[in-house]
mmCIF file of C-alpha atoms in Angstrom:
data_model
loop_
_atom_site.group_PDB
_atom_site.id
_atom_site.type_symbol
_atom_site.label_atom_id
_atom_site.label_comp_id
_atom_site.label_asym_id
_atom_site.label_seq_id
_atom_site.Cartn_x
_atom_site.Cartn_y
_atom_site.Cartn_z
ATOM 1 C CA UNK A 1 -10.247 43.068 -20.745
ATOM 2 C CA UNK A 2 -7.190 40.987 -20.140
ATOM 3 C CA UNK A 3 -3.866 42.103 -21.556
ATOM 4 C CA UNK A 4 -1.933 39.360 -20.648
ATOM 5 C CA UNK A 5 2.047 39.453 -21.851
ATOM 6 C CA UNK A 6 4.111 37.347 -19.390
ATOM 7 C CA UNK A 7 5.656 34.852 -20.210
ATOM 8 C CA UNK A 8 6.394 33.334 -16.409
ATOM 9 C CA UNK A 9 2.578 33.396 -16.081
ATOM 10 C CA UNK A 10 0.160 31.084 -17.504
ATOM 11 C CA UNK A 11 -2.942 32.043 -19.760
ATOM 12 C CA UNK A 12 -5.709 31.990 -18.057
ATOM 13 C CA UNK A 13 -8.757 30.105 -19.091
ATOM 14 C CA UNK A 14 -12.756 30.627 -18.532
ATOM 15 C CA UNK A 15 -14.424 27.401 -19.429
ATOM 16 C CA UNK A 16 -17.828 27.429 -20.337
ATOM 17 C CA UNK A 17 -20.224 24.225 -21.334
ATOM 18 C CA UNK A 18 -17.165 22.272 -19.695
ATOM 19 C CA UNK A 19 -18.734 18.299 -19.705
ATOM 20 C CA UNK A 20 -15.818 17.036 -17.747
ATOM 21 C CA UNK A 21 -13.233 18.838 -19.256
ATOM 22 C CA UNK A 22 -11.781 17.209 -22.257
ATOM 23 C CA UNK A 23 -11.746 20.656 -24.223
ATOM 24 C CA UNK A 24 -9.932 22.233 -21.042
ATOM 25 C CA UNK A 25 -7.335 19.447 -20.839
ATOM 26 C CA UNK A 26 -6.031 19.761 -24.050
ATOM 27 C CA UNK A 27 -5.307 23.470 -23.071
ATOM 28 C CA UNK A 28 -3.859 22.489 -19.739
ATOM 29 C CA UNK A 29 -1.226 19.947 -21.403
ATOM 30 C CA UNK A 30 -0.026 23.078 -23.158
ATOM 31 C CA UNK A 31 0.726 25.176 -19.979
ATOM 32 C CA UNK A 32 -3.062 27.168 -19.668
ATOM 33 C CA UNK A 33 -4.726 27.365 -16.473
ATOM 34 C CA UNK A 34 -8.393 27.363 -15.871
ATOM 35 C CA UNK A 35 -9.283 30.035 -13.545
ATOM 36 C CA UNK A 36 -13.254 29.525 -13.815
ATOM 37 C CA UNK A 37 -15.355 27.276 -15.347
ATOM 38 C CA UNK A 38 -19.198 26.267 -15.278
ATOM 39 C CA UNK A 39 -21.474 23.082 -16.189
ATOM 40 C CA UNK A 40 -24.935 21.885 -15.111
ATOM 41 C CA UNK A 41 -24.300 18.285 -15.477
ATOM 42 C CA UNK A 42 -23.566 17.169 -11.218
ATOM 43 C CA UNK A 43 -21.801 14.166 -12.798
ATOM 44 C CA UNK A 44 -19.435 16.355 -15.157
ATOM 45 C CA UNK A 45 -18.873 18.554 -12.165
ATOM 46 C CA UNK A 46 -17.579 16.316 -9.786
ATOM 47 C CA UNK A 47 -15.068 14.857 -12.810
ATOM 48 C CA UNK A 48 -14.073 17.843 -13.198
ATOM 49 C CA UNK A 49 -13.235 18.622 -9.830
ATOM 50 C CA UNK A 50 -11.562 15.469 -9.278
ATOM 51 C CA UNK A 51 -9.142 16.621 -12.175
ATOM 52 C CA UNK A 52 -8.639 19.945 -12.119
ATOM 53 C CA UNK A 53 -9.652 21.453 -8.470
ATOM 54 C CA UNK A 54 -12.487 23.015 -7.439
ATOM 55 C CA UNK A 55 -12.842 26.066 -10.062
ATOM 56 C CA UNK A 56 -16.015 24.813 -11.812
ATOM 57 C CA UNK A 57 -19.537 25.963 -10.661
ATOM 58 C CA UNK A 58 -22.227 23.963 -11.054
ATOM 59 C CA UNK A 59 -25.324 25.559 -12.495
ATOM 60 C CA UNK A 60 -27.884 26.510 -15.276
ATOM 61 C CA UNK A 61 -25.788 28.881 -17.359
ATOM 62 C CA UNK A 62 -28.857 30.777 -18.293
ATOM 63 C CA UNK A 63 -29.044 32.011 -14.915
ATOM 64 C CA UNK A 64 -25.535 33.753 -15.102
ATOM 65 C CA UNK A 65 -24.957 37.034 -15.958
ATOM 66 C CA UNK A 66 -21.431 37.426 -17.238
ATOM 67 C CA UNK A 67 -21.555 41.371 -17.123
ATOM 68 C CA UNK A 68 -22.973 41.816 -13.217
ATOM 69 C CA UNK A 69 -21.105 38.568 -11.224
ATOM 70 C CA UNK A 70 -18.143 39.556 -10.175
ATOM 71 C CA UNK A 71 -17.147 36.240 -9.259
ATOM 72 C CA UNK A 72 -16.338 35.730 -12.695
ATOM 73 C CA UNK A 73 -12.481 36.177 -13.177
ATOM 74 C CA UNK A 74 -10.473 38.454 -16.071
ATOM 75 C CA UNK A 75 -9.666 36.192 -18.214
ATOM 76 C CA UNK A 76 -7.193 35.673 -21.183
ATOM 77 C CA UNK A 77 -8.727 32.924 -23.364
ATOM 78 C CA UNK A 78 -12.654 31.719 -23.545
ATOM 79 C CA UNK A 79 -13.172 28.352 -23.977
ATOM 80 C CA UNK A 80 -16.670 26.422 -24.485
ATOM 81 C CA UNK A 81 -18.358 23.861 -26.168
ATOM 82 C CA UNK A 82 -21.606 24.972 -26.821
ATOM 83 C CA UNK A 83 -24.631 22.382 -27.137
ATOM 84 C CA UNK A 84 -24.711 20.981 -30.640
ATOM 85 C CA UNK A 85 -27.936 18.907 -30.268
ATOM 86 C CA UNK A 86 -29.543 21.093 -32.687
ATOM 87 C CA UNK A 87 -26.781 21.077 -35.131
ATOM 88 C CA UNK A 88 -26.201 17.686 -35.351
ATOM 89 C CA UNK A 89 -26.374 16.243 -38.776
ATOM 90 C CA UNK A 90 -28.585 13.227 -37.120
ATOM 91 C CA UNK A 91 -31.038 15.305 -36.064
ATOM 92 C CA UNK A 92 -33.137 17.867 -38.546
ATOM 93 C CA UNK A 93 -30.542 20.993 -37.821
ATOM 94 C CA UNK A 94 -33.046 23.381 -36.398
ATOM 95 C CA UNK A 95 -29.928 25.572 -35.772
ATOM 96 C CA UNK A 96 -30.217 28.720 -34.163
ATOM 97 C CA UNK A 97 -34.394 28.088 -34.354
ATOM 98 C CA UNK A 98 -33.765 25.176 -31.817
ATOM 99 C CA UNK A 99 -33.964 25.574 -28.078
ATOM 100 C CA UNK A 100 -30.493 24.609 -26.951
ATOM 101 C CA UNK A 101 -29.362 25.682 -30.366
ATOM 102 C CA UNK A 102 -29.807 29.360 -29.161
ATOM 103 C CA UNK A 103 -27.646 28.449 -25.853
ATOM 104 C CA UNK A 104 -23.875 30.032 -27.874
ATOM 105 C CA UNK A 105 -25.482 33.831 -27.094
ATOM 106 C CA UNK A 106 -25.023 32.500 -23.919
ATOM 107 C CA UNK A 107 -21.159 31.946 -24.990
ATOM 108 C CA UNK A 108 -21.173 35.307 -27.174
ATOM 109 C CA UNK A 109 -22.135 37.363 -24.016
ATOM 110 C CA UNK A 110 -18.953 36.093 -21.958
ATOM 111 C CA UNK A 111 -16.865 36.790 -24.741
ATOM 112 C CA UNK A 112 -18.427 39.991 -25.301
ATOM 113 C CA UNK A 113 -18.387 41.123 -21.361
ATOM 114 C CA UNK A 114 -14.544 39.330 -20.807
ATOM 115 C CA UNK A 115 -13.037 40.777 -24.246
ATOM 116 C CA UNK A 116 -10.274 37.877 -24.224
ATOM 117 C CA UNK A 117 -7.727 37.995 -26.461
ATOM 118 C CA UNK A 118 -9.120 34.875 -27.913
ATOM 119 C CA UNK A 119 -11.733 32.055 -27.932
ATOM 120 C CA UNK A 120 -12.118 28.755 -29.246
ATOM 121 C CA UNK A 121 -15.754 27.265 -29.341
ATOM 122 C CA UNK A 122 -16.260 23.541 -30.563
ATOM 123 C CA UNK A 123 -19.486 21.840 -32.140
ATOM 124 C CA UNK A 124 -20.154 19.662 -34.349
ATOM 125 C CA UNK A 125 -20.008 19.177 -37.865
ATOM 126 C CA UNK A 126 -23.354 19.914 -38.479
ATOM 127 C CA UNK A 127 -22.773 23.468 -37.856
ATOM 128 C CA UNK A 128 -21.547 24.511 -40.964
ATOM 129 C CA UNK A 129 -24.809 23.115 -42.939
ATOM 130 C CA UNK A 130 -27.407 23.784 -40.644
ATOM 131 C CA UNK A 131 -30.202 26.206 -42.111
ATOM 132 C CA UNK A 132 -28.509 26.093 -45.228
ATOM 133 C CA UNK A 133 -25.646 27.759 -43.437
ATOM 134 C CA UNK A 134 -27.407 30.286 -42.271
ATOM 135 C CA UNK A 135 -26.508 29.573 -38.765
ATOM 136 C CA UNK A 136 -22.716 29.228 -39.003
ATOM 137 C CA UNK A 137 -22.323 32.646 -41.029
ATOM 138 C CA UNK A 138 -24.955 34.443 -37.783
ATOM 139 C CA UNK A 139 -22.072 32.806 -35.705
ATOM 140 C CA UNK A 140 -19.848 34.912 -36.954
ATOM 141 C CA UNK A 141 -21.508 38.193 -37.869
ATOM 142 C CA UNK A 142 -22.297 37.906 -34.208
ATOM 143 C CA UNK A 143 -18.511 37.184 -32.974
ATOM 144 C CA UNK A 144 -17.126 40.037 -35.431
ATOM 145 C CA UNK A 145 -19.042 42.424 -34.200
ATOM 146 C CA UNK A 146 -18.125 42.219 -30.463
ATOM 147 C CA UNK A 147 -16.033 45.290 -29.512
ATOM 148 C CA UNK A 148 -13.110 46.081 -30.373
ATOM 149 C CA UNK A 149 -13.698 43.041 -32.717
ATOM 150 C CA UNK A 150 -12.732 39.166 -33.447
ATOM 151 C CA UNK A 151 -11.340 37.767 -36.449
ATOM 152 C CA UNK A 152 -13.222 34.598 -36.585
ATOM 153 C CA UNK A 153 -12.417 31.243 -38.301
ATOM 154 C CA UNK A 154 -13.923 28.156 -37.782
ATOM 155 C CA UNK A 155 -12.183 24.661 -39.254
ATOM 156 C CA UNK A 156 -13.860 21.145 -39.810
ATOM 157 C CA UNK A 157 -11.037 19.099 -37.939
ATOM 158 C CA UNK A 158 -11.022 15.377 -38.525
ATOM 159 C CA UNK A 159 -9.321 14.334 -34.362
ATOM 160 C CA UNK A 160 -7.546 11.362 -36.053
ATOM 161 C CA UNK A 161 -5.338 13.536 -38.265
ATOM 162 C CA UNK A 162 -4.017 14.858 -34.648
ATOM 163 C CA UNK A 163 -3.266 12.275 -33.393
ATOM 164 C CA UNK A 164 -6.690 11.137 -31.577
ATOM 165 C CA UNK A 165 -7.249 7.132 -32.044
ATOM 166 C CA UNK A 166 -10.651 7.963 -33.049
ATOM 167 C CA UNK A 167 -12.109 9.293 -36.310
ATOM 168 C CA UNK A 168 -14.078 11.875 -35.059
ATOM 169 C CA UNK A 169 -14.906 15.306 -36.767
ATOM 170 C CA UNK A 170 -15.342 18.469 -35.456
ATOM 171 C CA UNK A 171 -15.451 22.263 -35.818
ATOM 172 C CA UNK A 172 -13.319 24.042 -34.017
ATOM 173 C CA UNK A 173 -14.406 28.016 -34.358
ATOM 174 C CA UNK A 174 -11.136 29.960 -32.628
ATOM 175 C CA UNK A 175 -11.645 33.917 -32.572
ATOM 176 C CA UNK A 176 -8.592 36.677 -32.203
ATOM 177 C CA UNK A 177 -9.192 40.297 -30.948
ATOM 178 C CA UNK A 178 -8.216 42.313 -33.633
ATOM 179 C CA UNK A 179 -6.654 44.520 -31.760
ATOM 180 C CA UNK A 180 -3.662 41.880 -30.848
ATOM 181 C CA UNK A 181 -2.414 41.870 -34.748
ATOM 182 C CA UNK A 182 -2.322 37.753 -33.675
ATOM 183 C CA UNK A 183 -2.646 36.566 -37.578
ATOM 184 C CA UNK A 184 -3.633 32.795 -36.241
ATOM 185 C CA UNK A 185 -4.131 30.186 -38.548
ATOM 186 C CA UNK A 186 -5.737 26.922 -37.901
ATOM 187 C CA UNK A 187 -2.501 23.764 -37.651
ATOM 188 C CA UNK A 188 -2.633 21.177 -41.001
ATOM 189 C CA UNK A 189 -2.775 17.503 -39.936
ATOM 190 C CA UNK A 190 0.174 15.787 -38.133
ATOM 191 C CA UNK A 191 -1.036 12.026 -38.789
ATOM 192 C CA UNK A 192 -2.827 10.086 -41.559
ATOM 193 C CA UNK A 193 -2.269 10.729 -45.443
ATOM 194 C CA UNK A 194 -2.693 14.371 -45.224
ATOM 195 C CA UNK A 195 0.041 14.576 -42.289
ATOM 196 C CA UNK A 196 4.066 13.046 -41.720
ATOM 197 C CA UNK A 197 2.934 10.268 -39.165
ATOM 198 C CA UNK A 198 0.438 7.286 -39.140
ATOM 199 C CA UNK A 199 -2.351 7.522 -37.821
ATOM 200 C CA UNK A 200 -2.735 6.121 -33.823
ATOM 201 C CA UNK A 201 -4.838 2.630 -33.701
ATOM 202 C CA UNK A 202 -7.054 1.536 -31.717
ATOM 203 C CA UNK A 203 -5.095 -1.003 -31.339
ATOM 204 C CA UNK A 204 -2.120 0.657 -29.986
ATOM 205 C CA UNK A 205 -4.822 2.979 -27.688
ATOM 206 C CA UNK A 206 -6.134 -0.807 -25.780
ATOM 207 C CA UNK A 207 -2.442 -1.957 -24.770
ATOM 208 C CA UNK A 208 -2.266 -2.690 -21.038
ATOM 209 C CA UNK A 209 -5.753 -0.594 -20.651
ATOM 210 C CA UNK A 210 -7.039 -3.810 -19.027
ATOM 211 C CA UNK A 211 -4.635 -2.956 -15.772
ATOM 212 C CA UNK A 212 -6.370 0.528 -15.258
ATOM 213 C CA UNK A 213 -8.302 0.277 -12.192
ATOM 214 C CA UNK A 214 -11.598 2.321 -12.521
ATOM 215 C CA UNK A 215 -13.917 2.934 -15.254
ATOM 216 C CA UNK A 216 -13.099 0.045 -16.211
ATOM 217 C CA UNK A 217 -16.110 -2.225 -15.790
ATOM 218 C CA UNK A 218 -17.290 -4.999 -18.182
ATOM 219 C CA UNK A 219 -20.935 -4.348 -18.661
ATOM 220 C CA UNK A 220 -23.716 -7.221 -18.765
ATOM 221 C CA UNK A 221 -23.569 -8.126 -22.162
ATOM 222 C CA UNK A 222 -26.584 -10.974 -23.635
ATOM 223 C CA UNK A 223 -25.665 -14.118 -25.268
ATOM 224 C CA UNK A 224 -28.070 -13.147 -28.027
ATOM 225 C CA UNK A 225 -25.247 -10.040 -28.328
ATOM 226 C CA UNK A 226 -22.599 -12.197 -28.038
ATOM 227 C CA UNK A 227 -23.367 -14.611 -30.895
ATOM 228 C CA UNK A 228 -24.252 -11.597 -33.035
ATOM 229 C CA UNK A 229 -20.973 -10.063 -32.366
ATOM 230 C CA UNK A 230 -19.283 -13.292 -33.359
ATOM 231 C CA UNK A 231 -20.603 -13.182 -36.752
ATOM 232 C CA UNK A 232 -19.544 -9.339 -37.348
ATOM 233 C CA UNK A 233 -15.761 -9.270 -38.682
ATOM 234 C CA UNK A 234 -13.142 -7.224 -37.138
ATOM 235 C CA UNK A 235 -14.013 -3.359 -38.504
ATOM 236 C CA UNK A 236 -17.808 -4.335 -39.364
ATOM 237 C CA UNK A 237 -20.753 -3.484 -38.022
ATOM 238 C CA UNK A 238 -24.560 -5.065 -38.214
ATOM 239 C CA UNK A 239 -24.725 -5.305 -41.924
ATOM 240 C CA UNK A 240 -22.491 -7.847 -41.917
ATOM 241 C CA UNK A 241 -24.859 -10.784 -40.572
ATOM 242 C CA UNK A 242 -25.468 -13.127 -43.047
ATOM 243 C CA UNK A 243 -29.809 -12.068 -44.405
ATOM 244 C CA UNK A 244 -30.327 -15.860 -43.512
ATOM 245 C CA UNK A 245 -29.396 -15.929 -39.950
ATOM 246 C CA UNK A 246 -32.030 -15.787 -37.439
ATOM 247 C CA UNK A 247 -29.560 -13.164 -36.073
ATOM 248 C CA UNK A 248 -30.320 -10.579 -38.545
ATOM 249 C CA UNK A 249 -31.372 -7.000 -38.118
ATOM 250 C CA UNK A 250 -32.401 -4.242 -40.576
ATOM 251 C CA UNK A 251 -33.423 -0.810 -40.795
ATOM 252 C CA UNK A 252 -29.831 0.525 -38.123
ATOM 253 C CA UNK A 253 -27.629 3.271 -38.757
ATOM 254 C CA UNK A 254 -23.931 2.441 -39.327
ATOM 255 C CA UNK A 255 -22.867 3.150 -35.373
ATOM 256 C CA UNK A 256 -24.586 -0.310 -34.548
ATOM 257 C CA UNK A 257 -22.927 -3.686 -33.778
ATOM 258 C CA UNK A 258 -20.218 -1.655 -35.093
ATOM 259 C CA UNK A 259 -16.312 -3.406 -33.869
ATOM 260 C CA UNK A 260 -13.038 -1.993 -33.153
ATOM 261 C CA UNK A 261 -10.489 -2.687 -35.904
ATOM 262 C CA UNK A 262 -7.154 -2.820 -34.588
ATOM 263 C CA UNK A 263 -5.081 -1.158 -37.575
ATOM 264 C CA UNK A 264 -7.254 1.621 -37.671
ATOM 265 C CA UNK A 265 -8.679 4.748 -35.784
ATOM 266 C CA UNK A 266 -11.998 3.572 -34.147
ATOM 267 C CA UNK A 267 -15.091 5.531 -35.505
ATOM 268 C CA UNK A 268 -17.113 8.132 -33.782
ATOM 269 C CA UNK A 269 -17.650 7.264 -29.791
ATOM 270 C CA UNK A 270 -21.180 8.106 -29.217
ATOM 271 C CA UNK A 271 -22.674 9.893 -25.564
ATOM 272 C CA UNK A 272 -25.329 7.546 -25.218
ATOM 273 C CA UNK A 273 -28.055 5.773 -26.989
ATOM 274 C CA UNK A 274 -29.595 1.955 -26.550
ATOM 275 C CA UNK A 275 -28.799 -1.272 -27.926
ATOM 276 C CA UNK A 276 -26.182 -2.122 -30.084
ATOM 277 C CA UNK A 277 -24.604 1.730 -29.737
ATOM 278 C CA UNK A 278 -21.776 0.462 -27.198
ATOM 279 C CA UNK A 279 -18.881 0.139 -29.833
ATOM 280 C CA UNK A 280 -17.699 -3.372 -29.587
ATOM 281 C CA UNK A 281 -14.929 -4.946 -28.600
ATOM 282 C CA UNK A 282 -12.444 -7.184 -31.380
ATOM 283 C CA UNK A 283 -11.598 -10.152 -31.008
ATOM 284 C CA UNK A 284 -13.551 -10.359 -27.438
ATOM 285 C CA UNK A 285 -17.301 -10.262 -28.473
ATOM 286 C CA UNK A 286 -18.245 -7.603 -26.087
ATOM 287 C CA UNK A 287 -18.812 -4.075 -25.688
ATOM 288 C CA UNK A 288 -16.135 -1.807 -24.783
ATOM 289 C CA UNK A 289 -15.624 -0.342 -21.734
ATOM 290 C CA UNK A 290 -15.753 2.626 -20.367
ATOM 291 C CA UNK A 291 -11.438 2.846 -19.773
ATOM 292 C CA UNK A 292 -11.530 1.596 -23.388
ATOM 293 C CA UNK A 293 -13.773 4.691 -24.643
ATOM 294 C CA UNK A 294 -11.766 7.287 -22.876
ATOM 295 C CA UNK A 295 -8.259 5.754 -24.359
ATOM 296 C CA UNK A 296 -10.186 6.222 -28.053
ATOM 297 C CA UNK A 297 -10.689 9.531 -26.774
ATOM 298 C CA UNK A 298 -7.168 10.243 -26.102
ATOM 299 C CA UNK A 299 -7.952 10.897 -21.808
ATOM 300 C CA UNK A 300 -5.001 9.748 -19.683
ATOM 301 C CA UNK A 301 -5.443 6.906 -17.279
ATOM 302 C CA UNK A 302 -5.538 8.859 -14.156
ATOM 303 C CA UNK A 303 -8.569 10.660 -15.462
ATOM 304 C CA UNK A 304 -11.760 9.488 -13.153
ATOM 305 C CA UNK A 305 -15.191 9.869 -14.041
ATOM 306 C CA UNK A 306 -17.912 10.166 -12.147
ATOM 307 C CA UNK A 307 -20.914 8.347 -11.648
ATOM 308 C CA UNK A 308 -22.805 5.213 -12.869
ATOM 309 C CA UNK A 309 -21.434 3.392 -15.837
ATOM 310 C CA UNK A 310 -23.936 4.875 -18.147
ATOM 311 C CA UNK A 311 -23.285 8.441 -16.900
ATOM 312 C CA UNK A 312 -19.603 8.163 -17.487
ATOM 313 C CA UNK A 313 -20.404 6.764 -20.873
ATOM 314 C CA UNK A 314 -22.195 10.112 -21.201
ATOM 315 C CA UNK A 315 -19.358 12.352 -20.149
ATOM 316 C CA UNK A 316 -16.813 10.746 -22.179
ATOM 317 C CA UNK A 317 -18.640 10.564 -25.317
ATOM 318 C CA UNK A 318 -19.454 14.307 -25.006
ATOM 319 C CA UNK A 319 -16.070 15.341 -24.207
ATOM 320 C CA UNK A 320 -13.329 17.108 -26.879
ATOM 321 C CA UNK A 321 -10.743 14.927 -27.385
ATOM 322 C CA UNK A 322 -7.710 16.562 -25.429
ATOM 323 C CA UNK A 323 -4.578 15.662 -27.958
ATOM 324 C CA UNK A 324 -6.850 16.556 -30.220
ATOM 325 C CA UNK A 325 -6.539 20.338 -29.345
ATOM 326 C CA UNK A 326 -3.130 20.223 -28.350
ATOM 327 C CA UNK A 327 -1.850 22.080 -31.331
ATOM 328 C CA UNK A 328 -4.478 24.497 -31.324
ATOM 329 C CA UNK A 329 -3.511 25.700 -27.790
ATOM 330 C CA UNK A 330 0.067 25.721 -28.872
ATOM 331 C CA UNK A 331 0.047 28.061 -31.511
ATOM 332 C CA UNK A 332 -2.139 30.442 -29.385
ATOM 333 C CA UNK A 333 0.426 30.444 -26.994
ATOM 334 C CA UNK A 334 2.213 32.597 -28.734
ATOM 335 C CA UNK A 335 -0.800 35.232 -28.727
ATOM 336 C CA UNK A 336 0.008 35.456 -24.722
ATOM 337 C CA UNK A 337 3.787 35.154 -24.718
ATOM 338 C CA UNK A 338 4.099 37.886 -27.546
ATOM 339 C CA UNK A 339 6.334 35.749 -29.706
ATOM 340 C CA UNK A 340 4.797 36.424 -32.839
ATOM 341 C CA UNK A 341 4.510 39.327 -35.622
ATOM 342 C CA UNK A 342 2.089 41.616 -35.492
ATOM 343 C CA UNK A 343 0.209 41.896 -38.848
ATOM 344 C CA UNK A 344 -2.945 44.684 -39.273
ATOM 345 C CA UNK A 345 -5.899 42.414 -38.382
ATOM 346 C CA UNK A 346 -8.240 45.831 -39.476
ATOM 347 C CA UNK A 347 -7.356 45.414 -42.980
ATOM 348 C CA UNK A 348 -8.642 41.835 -43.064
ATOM 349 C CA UNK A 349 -11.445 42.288 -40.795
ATOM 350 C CA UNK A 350 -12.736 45.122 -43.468
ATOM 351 C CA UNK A 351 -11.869 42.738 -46.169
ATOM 352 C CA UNK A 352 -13.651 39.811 -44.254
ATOM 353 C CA UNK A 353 -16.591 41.956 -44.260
ATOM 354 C CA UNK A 354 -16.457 43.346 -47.891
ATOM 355 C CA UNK A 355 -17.028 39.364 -48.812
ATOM 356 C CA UNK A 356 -20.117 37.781 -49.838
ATOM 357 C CA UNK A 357 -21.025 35.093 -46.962
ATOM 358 C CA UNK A 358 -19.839 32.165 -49.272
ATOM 359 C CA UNK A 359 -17.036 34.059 -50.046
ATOM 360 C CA UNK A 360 -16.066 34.901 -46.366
ATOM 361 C CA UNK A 361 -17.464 31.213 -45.084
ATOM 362 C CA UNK A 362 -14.953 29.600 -47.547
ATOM 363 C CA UNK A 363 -11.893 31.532 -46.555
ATOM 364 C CA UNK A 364 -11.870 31.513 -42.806
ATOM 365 C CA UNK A 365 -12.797 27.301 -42.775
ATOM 366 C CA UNK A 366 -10.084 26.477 -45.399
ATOM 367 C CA UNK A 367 -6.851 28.620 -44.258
ATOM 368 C CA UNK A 368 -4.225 26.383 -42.541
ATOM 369 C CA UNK A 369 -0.279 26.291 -42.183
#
């Protein structure tokens, strides 16, 4: 169990699930240091690497055992993104009866054999419904009760309203030892209606991204495409071809044919999936590129991925949003620098747990300061 309380030191991070790091980077911006991490995607790895130095271990993280390798570190802070394929609201939610949606034990055992003084996990938003809830409120009976306990609160975030030029939601579950007295609270949104700034465009994300030198390929893009895209509006998607054209489609899901509009966040930047799934370029009747994707997802320029164009499609449509998390990291900060007052986390944790699961499920997803 780490006890770190120096502030001339930086937090120190294990990374788990890590995709190429976007969760990780956000943490990093705000002065954390990952000390060990672990993916089994080679492509993800060697991004990664190329970012943030060779601390990541490539394997199946089924095959680790947290409480016997002691190449695993001490660690102040766990950090992970657990699969979410079988929480997704696009697929049926098997939840915790899925195969990969049983992979967070696999996350609850390095939390339970590190005992950090906190964790954040992210998913998707399909978490919180998935078996009728059921799976979310195991979550965190199973967090709570790790020794000497967690205080555990998970939050729907919505990235724009952080400043992330993408609308794309997210749960962000973040867990305190009790022990620390760390009363942490999840941040209210910065941009958009609900915050004091505008929200970033995708329009201001795309200036000058045409001078970045990698990942920045145009990909082969049909003249059938083309003419499609040139009767879809800045904003719209496939539903907007006039039912007369020979160009029609039917029977899509919103995400296809759908265009950038300038004056707003883009929507949701997808991992991977066939025709028409791209995002698309406005006014140039494209699809966007791969530079393009990662600027939507708030990556810096010098951030390389690796791989074919289609695998670094993958790794940047799986990846956290790094401003996103920005102000998540920062208030923890203070758990590890001791700047904060120490409130008796026992007295909520037994009040937590005197709660019905609605009850409990409501309060820890809707506090915010």
């Amino acid at each position: 169990m780490s006890d770190f309380n120096n502030t001339n030191q930086k937090p120190k991070v294990v990374s788990l699930f890590s995709g190429c790091g976007g969760l990780d980077l956000g943490f990093h911006m705000e002065g954390y240091e990952t000390i060990w991490a672990n993916d089994f995607s080679e492509w993800a790895v060697q991004s990664y690497k190329k970012y943030f130095g060779d601390v990541i271990r490539l394997g199946d993280i089924t095959k680790i055992n947290p409480y016997t390798d002691k190449s695993i570190p001490e660690c102040d802070i766990v950090l992970g993104g657990f699969p979410c394929q079988d929480f997704s609201v696009i697929w049926k939610q098997p939840g915790l009866n899925g195969k990969r949606g049983g992979l967070y034990r696999h996350f609850l055992e390095f939390v339970d054999a590190k005992k950090p003084k906190a964790f954040v996990a992210e998913n998707v938003k399909g978490l919180l419904t998935a078996n009728k809830r059921k799976a979310i409120e195991t979550i965190i009976k199973d967090f709570e009760s790790i020794e000497p306990g967690y205080i555990v609160k998970p939050h729907l975030y919505n990235f724009a309203e952080y400043g992330v030029p993408q609308f794309r939601e997210r749960v962000l579950i973040v867990g305190i030892r009790k022990d620390t007295g760390f009363d942490f609270k999840h941040p209210k949104p910065t941009h958009g209606p609900n915050g004091d700034k505008p929200y970033v465009t995708a329009g201001e994300a795309f200036k000058g991204v045409e001078k970045v030198p990698f990942n920045n390929e145009h990909i082969n893009c049909m003249e059938k495409t083309k003419k499609m895209l040139e009767l879809i509006p800045e904003g719209g998607n496939f539903t907007d071809i006039p039912k007369d054209n020979p160009l029609y489609v039917k029977g899509m899901i919103s995400h296809v044919y759908r265009r950038i509009n300038r004056s707003e966040p883009s929507k949701t930047i997808i991992a991977a999936g066939g025709g028409g799934t791209w995002g698309y370029h406005y006014p140039e009747p494209r699809p966007l590129t791969n530079r393009e994707r990662a600027r939507l997802q708030s990556f810096p320029d010098d951030f390389w991925f690796a791989g074919s164009v289609a695998e670094a499609r993958r790794q940047i449509g799986n990846a956290v949003p790094p401003e996103g998390v920005r102000l998540v990291a920062r208030r923890l900060k203070k758990l590890f620098d001791g700047n904060y007052e120490r409130v008796n986390l026992e007295e909520l944790y037994e009040k937590l747990r005197e709660m019905t699961e609605k009850e409990r499920l409501d309060f820890v997803t809707s506090e915010m300061e």
